[in-house]
Short mmCIF file of C-alpha atoms and ligand atoms in Angstrom, two decimals:
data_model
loop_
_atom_site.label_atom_id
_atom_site.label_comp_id
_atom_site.label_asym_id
_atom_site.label_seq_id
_atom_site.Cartn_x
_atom_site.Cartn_y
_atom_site.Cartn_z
CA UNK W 1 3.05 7.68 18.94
CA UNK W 2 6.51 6.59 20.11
CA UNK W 3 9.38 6.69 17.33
CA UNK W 4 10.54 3.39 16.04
CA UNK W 5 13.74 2.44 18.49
CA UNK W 6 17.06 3.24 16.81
CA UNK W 7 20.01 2.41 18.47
CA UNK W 8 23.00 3.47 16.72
CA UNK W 9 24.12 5.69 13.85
CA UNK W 10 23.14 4.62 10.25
CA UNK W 11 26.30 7.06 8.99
CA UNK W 12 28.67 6.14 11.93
CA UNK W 13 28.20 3.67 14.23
CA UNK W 14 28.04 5.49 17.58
CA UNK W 15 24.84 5.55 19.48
CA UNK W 16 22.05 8.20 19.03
CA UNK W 17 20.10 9.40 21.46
CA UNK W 18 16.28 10.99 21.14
CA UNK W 19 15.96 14.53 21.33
CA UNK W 20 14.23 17.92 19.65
CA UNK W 21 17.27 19.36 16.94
CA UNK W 22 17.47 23.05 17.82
CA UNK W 23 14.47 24.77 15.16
CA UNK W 24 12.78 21.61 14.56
CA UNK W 25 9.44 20.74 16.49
CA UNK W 26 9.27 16.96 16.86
CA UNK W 27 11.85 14.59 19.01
CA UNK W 28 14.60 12.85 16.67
CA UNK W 29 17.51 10.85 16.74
CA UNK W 30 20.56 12.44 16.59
CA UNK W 31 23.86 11.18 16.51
CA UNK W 32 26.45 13.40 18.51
CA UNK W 33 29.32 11.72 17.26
CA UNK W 34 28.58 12.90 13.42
CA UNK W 35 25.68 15.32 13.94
CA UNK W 36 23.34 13.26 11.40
CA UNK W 37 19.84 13.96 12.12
CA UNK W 38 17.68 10.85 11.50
CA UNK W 39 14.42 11.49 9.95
CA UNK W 40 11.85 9.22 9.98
CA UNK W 41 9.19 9.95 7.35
CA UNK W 42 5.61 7.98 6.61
CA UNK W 43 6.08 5.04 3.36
CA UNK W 44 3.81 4.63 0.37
CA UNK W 45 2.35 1.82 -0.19
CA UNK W 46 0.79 1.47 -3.86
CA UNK W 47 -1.26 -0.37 -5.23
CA UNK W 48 -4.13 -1.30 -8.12
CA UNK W 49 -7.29 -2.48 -8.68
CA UNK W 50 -6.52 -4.60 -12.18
CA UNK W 51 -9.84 -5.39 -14.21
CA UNK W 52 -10.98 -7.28 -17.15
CA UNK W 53 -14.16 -7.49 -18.72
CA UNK W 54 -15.48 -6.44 -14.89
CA UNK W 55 -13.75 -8.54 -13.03
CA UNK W 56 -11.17 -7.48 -10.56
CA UNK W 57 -7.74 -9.13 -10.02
CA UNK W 58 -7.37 -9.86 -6.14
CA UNK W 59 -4.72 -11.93 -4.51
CA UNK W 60 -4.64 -14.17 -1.11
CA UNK W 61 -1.79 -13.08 0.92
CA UNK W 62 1.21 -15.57 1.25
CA UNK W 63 3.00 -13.08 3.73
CA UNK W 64 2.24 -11.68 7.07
CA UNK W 65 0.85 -8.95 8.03
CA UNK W 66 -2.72 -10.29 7.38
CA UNK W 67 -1.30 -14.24 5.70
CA UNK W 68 -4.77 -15.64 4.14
CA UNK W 69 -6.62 -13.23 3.27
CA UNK W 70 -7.15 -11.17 0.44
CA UNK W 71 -6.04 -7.98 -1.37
CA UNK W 72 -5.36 -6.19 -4.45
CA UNK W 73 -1.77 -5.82 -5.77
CA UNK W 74 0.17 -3.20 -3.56
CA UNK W 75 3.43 -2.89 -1.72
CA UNK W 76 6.19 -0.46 -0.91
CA UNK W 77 6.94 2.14 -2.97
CA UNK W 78 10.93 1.93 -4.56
CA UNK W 79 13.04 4.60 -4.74
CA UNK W 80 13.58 5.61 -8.44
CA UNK W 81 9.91 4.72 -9.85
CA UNK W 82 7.06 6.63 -10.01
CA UNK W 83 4.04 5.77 -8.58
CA UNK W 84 2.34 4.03 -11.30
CA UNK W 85 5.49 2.46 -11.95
CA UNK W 86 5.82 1.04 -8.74
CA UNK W 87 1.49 -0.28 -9.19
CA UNK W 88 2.55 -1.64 -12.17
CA UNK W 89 5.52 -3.18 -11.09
CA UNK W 90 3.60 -4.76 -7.48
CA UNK W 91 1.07 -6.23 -9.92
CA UNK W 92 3.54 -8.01 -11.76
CA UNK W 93 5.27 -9.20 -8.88
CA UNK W 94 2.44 -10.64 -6.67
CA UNK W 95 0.00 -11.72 -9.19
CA UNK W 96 2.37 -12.21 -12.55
CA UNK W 97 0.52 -9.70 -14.16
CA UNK W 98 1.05 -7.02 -16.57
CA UNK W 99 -1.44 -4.38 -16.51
CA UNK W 100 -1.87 -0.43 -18.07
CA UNK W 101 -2.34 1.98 -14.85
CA UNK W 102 -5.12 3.91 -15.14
CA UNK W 103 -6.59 6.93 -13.02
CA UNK W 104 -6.06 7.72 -9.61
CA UNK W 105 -8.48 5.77 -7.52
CA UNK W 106 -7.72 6.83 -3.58
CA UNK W 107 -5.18 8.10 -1.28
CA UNK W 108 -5.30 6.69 2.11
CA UNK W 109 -3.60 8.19 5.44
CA UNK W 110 -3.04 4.96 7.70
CA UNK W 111 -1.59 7.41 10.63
CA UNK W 112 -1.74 4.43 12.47
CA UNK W 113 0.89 2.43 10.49
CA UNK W 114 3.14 5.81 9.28
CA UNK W 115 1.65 5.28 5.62
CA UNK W 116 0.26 6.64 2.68
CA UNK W 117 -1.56 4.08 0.41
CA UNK W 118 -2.50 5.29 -3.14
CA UNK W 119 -4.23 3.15 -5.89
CA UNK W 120 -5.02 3.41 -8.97
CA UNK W 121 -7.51 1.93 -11.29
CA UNK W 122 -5.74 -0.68 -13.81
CA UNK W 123 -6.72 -2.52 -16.63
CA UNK W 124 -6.11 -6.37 -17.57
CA UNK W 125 -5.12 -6.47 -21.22
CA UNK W 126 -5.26 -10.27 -21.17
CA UNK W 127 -6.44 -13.00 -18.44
CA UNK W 128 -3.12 -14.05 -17.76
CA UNK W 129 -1.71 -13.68 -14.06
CA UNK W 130 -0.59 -16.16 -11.22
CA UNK W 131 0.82 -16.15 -7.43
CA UNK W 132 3.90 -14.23 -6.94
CA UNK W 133 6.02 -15.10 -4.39
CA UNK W 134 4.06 -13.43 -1.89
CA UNK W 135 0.49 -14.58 -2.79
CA UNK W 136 -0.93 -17.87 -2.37
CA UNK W 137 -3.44 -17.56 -5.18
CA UNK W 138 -4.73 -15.11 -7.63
CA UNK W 139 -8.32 -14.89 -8.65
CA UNK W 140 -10.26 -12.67 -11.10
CA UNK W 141 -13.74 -12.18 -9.43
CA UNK W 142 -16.89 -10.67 -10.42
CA UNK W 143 -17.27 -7.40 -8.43
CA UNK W 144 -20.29 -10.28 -6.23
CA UNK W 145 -18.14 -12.94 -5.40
CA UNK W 146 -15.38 -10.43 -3.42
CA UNK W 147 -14.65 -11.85 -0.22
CA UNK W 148 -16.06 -8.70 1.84
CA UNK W 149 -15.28 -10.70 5.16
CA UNK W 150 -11.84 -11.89 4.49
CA UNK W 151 -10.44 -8.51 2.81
CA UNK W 152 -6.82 -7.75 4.52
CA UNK W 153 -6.77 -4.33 5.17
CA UNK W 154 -8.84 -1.12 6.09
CA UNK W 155 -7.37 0.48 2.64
CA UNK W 156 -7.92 -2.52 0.55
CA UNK W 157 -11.98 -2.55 1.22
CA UNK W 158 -11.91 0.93 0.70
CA UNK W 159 -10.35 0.74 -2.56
CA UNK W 160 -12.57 -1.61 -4.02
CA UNK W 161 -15.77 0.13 -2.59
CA UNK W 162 -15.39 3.18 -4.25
CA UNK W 163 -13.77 1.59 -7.18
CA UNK W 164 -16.89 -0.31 -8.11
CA UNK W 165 -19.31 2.97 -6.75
CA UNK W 166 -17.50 5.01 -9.42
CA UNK W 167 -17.72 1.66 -12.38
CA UNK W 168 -21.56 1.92 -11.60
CA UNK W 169 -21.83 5.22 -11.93
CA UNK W 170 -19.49 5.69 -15.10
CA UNK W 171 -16.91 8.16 -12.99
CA UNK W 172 -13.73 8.11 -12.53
CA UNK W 173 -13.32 10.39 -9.18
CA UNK W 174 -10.18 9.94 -6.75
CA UNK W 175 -11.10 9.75 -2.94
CA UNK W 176 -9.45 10.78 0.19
CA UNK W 177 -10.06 8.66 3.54
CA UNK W 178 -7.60 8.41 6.82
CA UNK W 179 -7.99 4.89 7.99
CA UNK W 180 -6.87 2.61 10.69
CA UNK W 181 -4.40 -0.03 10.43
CA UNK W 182 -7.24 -2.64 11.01
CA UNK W 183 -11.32 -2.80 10.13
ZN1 ZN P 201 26.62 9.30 13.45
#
């Protein structure tokens, strides 16, 4: 897959251009001017899978990629949180919802999009959420009335499939998948 295009230095200003650094494997871009290498690294995305009483909080995207349709509470990954700090914090900030982080559910390689998307399992101390900024509705669902054909993303579906495998089976197991972008 091609880099993302960068033109000039981050650090200085002056262009870069693409090239292997001498000892390093992969094509980068360098800047000559200040000899900053740029790295580009894959993002976390985190997320949870909230429930109370066995229903699961899910949320209709208000935001593109994937506006309409529906997922649990994720997003990027800050720098100075941990990762159920960051679930914690996505859950209050698309569906105005405090919740306790539980066990890790999955870890999902999206090559495809240069991501890593972890959840964990979460619970709902009390029915209160709403839409966040980024959501156009909030809903807490029996585990039968998901929308399986208007889920948003590859990692989303995935989450919930093995979240409510392991609920019926009384485990609480982590699973690794590498998915595409897109069912
Ligand atoms: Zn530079």
């Amino acid at each position: 897959m091609m880099a993302r295009m960068m033109n000039f230095c981050s650090h200085c200003g002056q262009p870069v251009a693409l090239a292997i650094p001498p000892g390093d494997h992969l094509p980068r871009f360098l800047c000559k001017a200040c000899g900053v290498i740029h790295y580009e690294n894959p993002k976390l995305v985190v997320g949870c899978v909230p429930e109370l009483d066995g229903r699961i909080l899910i949320c209709k995207r208000a935001i593109e990629p994937r506006r309409g349709y529906w997922t649990i509470p994720a997003g990027f990954m800050e720098n100075d949180e941990t990762l159920q700090q960051a679930a914690a914090r996505e859950c209050q900030e698309e569906a105005l919802a405090d919740v306790e982080i539980g066990s890790l559910l999955v870890v999902a390689h999206v090559l495809s999009a240069r991501q890593v998307h972890v959840f964990f399992r979460a619970h709902l101390p009390t029915p209160s959420f709403g839409a966040g900024p980024e959501s156009l509705e909030v809903d807490l669902v029996k585990p039968a009335d998901i929308p399986w054909s208007d889920i948003a993303f590859p990692s989303t579906e995935f989450a919930l499939r093995r979240y409510l495998e392991d609920r019926a089976a009384g485990a609480e197991q982590h699973h690794f998948a590498t998915l595409e972008r897109r069912l």
